[in-house]
mmCIF file of C-alpha atoms and ligand atoms in Angstrom:
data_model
loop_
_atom_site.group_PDB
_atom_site.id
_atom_site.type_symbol
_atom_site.label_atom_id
_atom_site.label_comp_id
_atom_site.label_asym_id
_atom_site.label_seq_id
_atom_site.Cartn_x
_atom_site.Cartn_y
_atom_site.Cartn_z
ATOM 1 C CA UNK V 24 -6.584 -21.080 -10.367
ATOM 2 C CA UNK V 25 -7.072 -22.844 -13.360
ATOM 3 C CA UNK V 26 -8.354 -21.791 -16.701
ATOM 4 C CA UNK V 27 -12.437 -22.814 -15.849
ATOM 5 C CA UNK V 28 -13.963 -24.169 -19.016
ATOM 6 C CA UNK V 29 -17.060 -21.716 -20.612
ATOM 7 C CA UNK V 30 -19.626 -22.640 -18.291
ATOM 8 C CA UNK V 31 -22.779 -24.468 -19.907
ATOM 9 C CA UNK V 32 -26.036 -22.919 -20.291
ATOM 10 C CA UNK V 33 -24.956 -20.006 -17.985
ATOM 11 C CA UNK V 34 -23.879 -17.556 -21.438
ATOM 12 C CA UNK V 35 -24.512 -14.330 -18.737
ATOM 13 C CA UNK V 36 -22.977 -15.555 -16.198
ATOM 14 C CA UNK V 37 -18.455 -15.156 -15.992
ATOM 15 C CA UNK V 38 -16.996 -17.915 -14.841
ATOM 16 C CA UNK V 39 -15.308 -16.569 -11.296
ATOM 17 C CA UNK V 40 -11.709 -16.295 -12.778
ATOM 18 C CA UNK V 41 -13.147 -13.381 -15.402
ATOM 19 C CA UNK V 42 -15.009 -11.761 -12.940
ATOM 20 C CA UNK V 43 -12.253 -9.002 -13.027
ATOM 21 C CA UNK V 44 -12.508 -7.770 -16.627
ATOM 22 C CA UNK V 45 -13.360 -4.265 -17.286
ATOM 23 C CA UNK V 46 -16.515 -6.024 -19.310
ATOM 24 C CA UNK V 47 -17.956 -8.486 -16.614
ATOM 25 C CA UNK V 48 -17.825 -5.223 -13.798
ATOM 26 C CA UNK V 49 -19.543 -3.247 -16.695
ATOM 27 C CA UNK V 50 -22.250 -5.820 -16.732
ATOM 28 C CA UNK V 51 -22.744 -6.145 -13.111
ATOM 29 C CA UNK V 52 -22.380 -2.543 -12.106
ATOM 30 C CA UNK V 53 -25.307 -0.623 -11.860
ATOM 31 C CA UNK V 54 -23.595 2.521 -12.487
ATOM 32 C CA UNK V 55 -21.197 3.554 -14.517
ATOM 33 C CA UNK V 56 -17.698 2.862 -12.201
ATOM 34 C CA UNK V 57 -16.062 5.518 -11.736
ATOM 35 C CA UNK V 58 -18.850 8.474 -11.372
ATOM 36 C CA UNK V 59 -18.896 8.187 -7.381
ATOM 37 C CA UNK V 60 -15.571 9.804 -6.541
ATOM 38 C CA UNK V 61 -16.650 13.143 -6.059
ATOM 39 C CA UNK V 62 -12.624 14.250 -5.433
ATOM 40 C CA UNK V 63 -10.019 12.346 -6.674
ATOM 41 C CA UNK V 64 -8.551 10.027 -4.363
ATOM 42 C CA UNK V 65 -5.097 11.436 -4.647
ATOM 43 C CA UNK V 66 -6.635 14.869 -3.530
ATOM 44 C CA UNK V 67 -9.470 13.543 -0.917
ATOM 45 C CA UNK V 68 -6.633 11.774 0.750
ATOM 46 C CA UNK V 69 -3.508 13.822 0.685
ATOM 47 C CA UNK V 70 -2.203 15.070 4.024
ATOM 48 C CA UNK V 71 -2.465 18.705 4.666
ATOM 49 C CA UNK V 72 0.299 19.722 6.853
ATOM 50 C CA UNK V 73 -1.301 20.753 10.332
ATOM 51 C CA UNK V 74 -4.919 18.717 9.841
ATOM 52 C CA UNK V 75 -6.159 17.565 13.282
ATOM 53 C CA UNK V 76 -5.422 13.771 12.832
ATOM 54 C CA UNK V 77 -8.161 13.234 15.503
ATOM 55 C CA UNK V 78 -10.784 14.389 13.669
ATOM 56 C CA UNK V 79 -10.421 11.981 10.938
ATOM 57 C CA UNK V 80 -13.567 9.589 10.806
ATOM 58 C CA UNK V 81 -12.207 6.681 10.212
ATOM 59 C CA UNK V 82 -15.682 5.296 9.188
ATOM 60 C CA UNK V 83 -15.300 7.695 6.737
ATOM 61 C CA UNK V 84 -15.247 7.291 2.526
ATOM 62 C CA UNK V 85 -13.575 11.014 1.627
ATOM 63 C CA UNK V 86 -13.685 11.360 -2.163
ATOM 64 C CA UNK V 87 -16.639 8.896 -3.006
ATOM 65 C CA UNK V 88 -19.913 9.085 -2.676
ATOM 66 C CA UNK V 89 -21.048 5.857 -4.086
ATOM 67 C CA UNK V 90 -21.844 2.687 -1.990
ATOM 68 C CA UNK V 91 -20.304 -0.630 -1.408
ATOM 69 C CA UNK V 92 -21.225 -2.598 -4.109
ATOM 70 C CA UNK V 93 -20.063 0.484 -5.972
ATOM 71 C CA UNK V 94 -16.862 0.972 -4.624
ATOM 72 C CA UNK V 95 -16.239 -3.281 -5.204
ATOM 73 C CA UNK V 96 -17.694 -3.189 -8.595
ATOM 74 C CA UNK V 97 -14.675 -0.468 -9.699
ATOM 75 C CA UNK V 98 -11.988 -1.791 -7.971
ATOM 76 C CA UNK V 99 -13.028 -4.728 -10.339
ATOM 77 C CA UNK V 100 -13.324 -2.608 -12.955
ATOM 78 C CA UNK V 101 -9.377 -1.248 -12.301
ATOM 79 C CA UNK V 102 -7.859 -4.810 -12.339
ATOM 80 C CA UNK V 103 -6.863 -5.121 -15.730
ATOM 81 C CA UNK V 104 -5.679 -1.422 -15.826
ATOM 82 C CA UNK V 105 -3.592 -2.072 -13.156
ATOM 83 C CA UNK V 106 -2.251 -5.028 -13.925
ATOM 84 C CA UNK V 107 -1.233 -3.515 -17.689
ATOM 85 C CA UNK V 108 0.190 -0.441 -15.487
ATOM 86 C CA UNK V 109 2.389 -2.902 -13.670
ATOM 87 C CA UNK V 110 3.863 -4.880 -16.715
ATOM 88 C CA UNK V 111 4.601 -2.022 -18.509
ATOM 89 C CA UNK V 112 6.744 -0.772 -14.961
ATOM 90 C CA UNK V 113 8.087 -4.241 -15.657
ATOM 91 C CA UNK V 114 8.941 -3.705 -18.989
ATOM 92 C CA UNK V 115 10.835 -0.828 -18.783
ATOM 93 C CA UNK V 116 13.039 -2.132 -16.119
ATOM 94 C CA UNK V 117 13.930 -5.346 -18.162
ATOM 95 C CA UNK V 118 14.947 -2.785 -21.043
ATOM 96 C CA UNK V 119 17.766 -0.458 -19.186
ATOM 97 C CA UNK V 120 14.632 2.062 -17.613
ATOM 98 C CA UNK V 121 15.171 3.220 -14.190
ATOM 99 C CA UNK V 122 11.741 4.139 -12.635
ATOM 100 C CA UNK V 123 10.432 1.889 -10.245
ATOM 101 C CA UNK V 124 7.455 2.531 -7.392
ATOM 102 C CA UNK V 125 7.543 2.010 -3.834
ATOM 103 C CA UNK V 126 4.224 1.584 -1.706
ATOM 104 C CA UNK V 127 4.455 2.182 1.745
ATOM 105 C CA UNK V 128 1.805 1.221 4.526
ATOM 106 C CA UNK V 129 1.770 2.296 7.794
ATOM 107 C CA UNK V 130 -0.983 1.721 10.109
ATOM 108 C CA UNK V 131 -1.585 -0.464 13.600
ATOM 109 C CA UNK V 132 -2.396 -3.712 14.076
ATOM 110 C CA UNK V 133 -5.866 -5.006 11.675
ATOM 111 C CA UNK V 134 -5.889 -1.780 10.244
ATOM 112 C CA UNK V 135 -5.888 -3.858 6.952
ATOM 113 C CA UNK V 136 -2.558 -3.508 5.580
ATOM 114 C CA UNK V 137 -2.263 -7.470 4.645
ATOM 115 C CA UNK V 138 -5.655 -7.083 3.228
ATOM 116 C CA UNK V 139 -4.247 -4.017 0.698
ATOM 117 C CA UNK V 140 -1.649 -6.375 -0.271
ATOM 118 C CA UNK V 141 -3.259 -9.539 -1.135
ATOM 119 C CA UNK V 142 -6.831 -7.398 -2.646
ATOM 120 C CA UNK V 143 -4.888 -4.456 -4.066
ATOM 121 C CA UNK V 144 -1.141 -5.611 -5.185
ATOM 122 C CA UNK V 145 -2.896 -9.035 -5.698
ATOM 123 C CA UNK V 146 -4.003 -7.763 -8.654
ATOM 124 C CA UNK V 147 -0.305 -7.276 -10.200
ATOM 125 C CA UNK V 148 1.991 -10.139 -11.375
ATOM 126 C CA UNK V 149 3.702 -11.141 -8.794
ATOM 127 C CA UNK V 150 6.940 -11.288 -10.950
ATOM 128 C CA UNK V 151 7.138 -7.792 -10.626
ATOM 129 C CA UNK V 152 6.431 -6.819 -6.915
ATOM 130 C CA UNK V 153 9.129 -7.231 -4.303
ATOM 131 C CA UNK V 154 7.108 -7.117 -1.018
ATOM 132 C CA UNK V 155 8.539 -6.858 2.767
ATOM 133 C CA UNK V 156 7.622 -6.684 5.908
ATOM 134 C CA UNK V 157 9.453 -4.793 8.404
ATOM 135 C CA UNK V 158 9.057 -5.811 12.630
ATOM 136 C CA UNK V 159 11.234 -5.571 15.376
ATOM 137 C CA UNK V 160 14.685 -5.816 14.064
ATOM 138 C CA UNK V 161 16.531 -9.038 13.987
ATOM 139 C CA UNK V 162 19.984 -9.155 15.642
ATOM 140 C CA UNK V 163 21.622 -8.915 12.537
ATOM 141 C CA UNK V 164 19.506 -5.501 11.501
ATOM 142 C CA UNK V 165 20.192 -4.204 14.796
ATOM 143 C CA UNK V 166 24.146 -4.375 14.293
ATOM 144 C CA UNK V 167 23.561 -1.795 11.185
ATOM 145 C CA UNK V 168 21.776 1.818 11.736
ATOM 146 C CA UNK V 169 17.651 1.753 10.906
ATOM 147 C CA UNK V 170 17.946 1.945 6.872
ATOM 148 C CA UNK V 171 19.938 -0.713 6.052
ATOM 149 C CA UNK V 172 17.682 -3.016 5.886
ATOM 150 C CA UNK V 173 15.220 -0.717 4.531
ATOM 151 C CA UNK V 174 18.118 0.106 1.812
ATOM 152 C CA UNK V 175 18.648 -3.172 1.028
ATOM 153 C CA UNK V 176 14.323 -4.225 0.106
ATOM 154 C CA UNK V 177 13.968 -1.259 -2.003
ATOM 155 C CA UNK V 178 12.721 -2.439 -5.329
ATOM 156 C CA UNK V 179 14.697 -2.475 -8.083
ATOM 157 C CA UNK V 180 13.848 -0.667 -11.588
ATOM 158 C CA UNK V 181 10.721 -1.886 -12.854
ATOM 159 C CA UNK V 182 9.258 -3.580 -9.493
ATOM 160 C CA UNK V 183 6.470 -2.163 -7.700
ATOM 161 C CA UNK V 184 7.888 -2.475 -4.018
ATOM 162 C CA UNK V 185 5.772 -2.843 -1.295
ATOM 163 C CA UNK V 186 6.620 -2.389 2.595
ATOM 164 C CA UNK V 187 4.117 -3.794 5.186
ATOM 165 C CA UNK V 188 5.424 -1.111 8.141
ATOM 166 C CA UNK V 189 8.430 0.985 7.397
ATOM 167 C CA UNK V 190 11.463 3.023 8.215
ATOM 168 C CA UNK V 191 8.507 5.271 9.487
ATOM 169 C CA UNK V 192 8.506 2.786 12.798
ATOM 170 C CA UNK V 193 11.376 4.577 14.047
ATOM 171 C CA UNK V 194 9.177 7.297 14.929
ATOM 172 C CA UNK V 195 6.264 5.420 16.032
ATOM 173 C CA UNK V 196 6.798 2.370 17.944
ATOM 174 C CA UNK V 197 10.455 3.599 18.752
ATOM 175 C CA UNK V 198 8.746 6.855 19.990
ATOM 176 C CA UNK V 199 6.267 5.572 21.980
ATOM 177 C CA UNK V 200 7.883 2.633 23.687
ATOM 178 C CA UNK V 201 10.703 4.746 24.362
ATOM 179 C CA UNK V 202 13.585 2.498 22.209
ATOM 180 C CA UNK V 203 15.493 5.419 21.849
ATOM 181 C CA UNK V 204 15.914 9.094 24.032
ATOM 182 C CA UNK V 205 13.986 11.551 22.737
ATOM 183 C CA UNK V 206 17.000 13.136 21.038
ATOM 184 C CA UNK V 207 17.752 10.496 18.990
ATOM 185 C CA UNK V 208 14.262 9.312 17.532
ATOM 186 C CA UNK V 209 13.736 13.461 17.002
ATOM 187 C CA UNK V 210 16.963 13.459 14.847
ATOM 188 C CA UNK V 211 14.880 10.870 12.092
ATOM 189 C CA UNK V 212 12.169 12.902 11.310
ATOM 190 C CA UNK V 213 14.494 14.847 8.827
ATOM 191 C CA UNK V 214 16.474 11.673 8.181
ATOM 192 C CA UNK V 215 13.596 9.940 6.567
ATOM 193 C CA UNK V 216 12.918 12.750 4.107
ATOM 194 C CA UNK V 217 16.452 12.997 2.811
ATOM 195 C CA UNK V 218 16.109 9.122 2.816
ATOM 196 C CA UNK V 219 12.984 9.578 0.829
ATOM 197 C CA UNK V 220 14.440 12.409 -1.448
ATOM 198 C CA UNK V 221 17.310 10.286 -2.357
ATOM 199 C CA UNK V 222 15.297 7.075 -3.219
ATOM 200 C CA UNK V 223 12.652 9.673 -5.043
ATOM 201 C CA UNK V 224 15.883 11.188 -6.872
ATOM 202 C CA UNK V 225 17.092 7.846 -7.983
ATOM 203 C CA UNK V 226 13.749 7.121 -10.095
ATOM 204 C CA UNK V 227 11.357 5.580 -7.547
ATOM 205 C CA UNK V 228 7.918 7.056 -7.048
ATOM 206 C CA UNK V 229 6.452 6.863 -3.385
ATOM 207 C CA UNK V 230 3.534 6.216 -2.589
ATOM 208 C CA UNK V 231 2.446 6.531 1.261
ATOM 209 C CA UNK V 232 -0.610 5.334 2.636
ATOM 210 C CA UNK V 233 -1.104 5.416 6.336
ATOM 211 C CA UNK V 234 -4.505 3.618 7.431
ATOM 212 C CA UNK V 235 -7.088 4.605 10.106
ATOM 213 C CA UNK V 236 -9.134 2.032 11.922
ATOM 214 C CA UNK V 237 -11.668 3.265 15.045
ATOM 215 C CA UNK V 238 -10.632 1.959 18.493
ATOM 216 C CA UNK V 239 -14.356 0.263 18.540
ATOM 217 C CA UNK V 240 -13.246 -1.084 14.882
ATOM 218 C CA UNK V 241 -10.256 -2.503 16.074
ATOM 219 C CA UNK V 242 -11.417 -4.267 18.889
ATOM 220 C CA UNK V 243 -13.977 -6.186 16.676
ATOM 221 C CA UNK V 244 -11.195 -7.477 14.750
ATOM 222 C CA UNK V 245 -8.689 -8.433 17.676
ATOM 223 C CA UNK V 246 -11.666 -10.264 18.888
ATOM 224 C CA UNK V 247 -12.283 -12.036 15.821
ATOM 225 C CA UNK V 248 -8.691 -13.232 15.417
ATOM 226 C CA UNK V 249 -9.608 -14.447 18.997
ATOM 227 C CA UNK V 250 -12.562 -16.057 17.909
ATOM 228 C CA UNK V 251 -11.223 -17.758 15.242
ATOM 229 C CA UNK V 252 -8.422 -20.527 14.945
ATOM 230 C CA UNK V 253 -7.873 -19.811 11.226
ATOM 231 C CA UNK V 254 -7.225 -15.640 12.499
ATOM 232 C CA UNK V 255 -4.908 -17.116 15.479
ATOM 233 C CA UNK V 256 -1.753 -16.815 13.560
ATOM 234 C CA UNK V 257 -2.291 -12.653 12.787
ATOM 235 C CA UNK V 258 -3.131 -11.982 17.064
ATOM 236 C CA UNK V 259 0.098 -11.230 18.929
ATOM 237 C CA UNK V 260 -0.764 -10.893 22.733
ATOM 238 C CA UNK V 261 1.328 -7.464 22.311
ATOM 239 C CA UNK V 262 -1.751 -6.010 20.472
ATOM 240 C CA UNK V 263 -3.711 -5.142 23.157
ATOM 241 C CA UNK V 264 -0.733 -3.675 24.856
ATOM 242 C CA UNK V 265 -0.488 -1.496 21.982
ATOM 243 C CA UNK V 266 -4.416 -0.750 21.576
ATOM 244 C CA UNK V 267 -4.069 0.709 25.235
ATOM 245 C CA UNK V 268 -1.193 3.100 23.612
ATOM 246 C CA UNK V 269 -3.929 4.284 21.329
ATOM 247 C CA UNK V 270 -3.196 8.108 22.022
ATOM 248 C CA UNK V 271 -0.066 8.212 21.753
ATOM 249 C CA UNK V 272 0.551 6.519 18.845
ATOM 250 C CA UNK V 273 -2.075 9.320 17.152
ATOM 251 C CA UNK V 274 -0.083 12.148 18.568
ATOM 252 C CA UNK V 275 3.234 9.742 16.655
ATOM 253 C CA UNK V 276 0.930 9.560 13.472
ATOM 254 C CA UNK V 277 -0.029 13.236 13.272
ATOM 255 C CA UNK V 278 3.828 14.516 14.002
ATOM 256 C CA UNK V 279 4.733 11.707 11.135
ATOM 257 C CA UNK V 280 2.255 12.970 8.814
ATOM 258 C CA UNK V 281 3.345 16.581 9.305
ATOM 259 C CA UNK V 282 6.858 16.612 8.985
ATOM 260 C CA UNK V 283 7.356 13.938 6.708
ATOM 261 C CA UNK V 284 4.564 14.270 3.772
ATOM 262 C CA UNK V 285 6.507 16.386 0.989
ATOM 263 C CA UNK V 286 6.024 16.964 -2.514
ATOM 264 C CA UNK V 287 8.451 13.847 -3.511
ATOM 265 C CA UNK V 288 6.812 11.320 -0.866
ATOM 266 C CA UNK V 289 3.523 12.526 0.262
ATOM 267 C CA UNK V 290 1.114 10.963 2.892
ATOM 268 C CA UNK V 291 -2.194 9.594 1.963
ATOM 269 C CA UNK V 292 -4.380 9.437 5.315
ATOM 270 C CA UNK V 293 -6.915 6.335 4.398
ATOM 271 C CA UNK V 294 -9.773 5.877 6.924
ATOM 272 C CA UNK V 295 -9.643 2.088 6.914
ATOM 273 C CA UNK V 296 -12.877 1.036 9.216
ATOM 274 C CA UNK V 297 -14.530 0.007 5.921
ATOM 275 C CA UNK V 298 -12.286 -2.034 4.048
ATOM 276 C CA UNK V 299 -13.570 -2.369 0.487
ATOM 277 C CA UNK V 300 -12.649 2.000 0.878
ATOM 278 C CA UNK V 301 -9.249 1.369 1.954
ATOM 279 C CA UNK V 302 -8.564 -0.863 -0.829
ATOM 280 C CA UNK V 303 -10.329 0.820 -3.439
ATOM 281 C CA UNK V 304 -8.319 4.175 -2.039
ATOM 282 C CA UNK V 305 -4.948 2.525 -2.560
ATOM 283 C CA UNK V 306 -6.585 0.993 -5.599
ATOM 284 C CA UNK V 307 -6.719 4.291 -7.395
ATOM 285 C CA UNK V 308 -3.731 5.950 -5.544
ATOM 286 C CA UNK V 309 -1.143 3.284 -7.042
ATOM 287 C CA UNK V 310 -3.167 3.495 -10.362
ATOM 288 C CA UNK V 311 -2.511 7.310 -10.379
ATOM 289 C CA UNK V 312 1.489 6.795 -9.401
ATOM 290 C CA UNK V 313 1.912 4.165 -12.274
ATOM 291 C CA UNK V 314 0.002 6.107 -14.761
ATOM 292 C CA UNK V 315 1.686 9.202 -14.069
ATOM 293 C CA UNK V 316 4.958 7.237 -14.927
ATOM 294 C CA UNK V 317 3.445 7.154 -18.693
ATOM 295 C CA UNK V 318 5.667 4.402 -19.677
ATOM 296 C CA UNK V 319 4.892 3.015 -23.593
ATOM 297 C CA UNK V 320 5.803 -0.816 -24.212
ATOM 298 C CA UNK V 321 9.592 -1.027 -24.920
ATOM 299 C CA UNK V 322 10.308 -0.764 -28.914
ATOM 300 C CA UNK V 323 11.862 -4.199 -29.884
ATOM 301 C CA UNK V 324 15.414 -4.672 -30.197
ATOM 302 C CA UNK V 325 14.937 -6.856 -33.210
ATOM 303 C CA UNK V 326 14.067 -6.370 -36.738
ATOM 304 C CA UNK V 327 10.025 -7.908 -36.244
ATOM 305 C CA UNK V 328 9.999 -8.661 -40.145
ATOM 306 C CA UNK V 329 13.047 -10.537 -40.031
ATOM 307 C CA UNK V 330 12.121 -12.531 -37.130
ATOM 308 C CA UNK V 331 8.502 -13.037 -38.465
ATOM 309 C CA UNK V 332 9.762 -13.847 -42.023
ATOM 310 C CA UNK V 333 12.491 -16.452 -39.903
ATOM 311 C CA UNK V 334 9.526 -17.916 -37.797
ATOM 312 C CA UNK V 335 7.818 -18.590 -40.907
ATOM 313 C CA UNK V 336 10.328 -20.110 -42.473
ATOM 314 C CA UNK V 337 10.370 -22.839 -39.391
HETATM 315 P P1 AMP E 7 3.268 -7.236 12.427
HETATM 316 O O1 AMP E 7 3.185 -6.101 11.455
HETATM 317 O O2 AMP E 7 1.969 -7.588 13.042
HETATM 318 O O3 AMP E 7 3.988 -8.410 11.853
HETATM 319 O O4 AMP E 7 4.160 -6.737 13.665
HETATM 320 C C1 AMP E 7 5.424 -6.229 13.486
HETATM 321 C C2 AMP E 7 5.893 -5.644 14.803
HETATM 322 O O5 AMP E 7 7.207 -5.128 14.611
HETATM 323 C C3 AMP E 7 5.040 -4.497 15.286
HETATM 324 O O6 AMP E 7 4.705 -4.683 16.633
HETATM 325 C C4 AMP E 7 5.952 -3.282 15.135
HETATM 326 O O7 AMP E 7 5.721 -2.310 16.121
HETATM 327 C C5 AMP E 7 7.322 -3.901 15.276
HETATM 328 N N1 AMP E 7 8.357 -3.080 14.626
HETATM 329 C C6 AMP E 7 8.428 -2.708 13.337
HETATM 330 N N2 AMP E 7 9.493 -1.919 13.132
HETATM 331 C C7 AMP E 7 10.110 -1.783 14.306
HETATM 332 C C8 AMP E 7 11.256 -1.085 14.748
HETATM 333 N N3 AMP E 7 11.989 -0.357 13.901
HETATM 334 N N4 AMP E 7 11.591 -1.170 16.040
HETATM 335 C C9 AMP E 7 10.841 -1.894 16.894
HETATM 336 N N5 AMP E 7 9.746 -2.583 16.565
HETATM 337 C C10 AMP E 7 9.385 -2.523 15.274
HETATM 338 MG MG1 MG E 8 0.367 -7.665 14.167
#
């Protein structure tokens, strides 16, 4: 969008483009943002190993006890924190560093994980995110074992990388539509923690967020891509053949969530029914990963005198 010009006569009133600085949320919030998170996200969210998946409302808002407008007014409030968060990751990998981040999001069909990436990581430079989807493997994918390509999107130092479905698939949608023999997709469980352990080991930070939409929830929204031609493109006749897999693919997510949330790639269970939580959730929980990095700009490589003394001198 283009720089909008200061808006006449309307002095109180941000143009829409500023409408994400910590100031203009300040003014429209009626609260200060922050105070409704009662537990911090990263705790209020964590998997416990052995939690009944099932009984996880996913209506619910664990952590924050604030409303919607709330919850929208301090995920506004975040954007320029994040975004500084993000360059500095940047930064530091365009001056030798090696940390980088990795989002993951898991989570069935309009459980919201496009909507987390264009909200959430929309907030970011896009320069510095390297984002991929992962679906049924191509031909080429499927001549190589299940984490090549997987290998091969994970973001380099400095980029926040961002998977829309995962290496996790292998024991969800291979599990329950029987790809493999139960030996095999069994055998990946502790595959895809040494996976994780090595990527964790080589500087990346996980981050995984597994979403939680109602069956009654997700029917609304098949039926809205349905209704509508401009939601046509996102409905995939296979959804509903999947919807009617609905307990299975729990008892996938809760063995997933047990044996593969450790201390170097935990599981974040979001209830995703109300969207403005799931993306303020993932909001804070990639906040938290890139400010526990606690990267400082890069020093310059350059005598600044000099080069100010040169400029002036132009
Ligand atoms: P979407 O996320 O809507 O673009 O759909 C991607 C599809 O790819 C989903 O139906 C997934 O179940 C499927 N998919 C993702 N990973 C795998 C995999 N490893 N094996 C088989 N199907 C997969
Ligand atoms: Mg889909």
């Amino acid at each position: 969008m283009a720089k909008a010009p200061k808006a006449k006569g309307s002095k109180t009133k941000a143009p829409k483009n500023k409408a994400l600085t910590a100031e203009a949320a300040q003014a429209t919030t009626p609260r200060t943002p922050g105070s409704f998170w009662t537990t911090p996200a990263t705790e209020a969210l964590r998997w416990t190993r052995g939690t009944d998946l099932s009984a996880l409302d996913p209506a619910s808002t664990p952590g924050w006890a604030g409303r919607k407008q709330d919850g929208e007014a301090l995920m506004a409030a975040r954007a320029p924190e994040l975004a500084d968060l993000q360059e500095r990751l940047f930064a530091h990998g365009r001056t030798g560093g090696d940390r980088s981040v990795l989002l993951v999001l898991q989570g069935l069909d309009t459980s919201g994980k496009g909507g987390i990436v264009r909200h959430v990581v929309g907030m970011v430079d896009p320069q510095g995110v390297m984002h991929r989807g992962f679906g049924v493997p191509t031909a080429e994918e499927k001549e190589h074992g299940y984490l090549w390509r997987v290998r091969n999107a994970l973001p380099r130092p400095g980029y926040l990388g961002v998977f829309d479905r995962s290496h996790h698939e292998q024991v969800l949608v291979v599990r329950v539509d029987r790809l493999e023999p139960v030996r095999t997709w069994r055998r990946h469980f502790r595959e895809l923690n040494e996976f994780e352990a090595e990527v964790a080991a080589s500087g990346t930070l996980i981050v995984k967020v597994a979403l939680f939409v109602s069956p009654d929830e997700q029917k609304a929204r098949l039926a809205e891509r349905l209704d509508r031609p401009d939601k046509h493109w996102k409905y995939n006749p296979s959804d509903i053949d999947v919807r009617l897999k609905l307990p299975e693919y729990l008892a996938a997510y809760q063995e997933l969530l047990d044996r593969t949330s450790t201390d170097v790639a935990p599981w974040y269970a979001v209830p995703a029914d109300r969207k403005w939580y799931a993306r303020l959730a993932v909001t804070e929980l990639l906040g938290t990963a890139l400010r526990s990095l606690d990267l400082s700009w890069p020093p310059a490589d350059f005598d600044v005198e000099a080069e100010k003394a040169r400029l002036a001198a132009t």
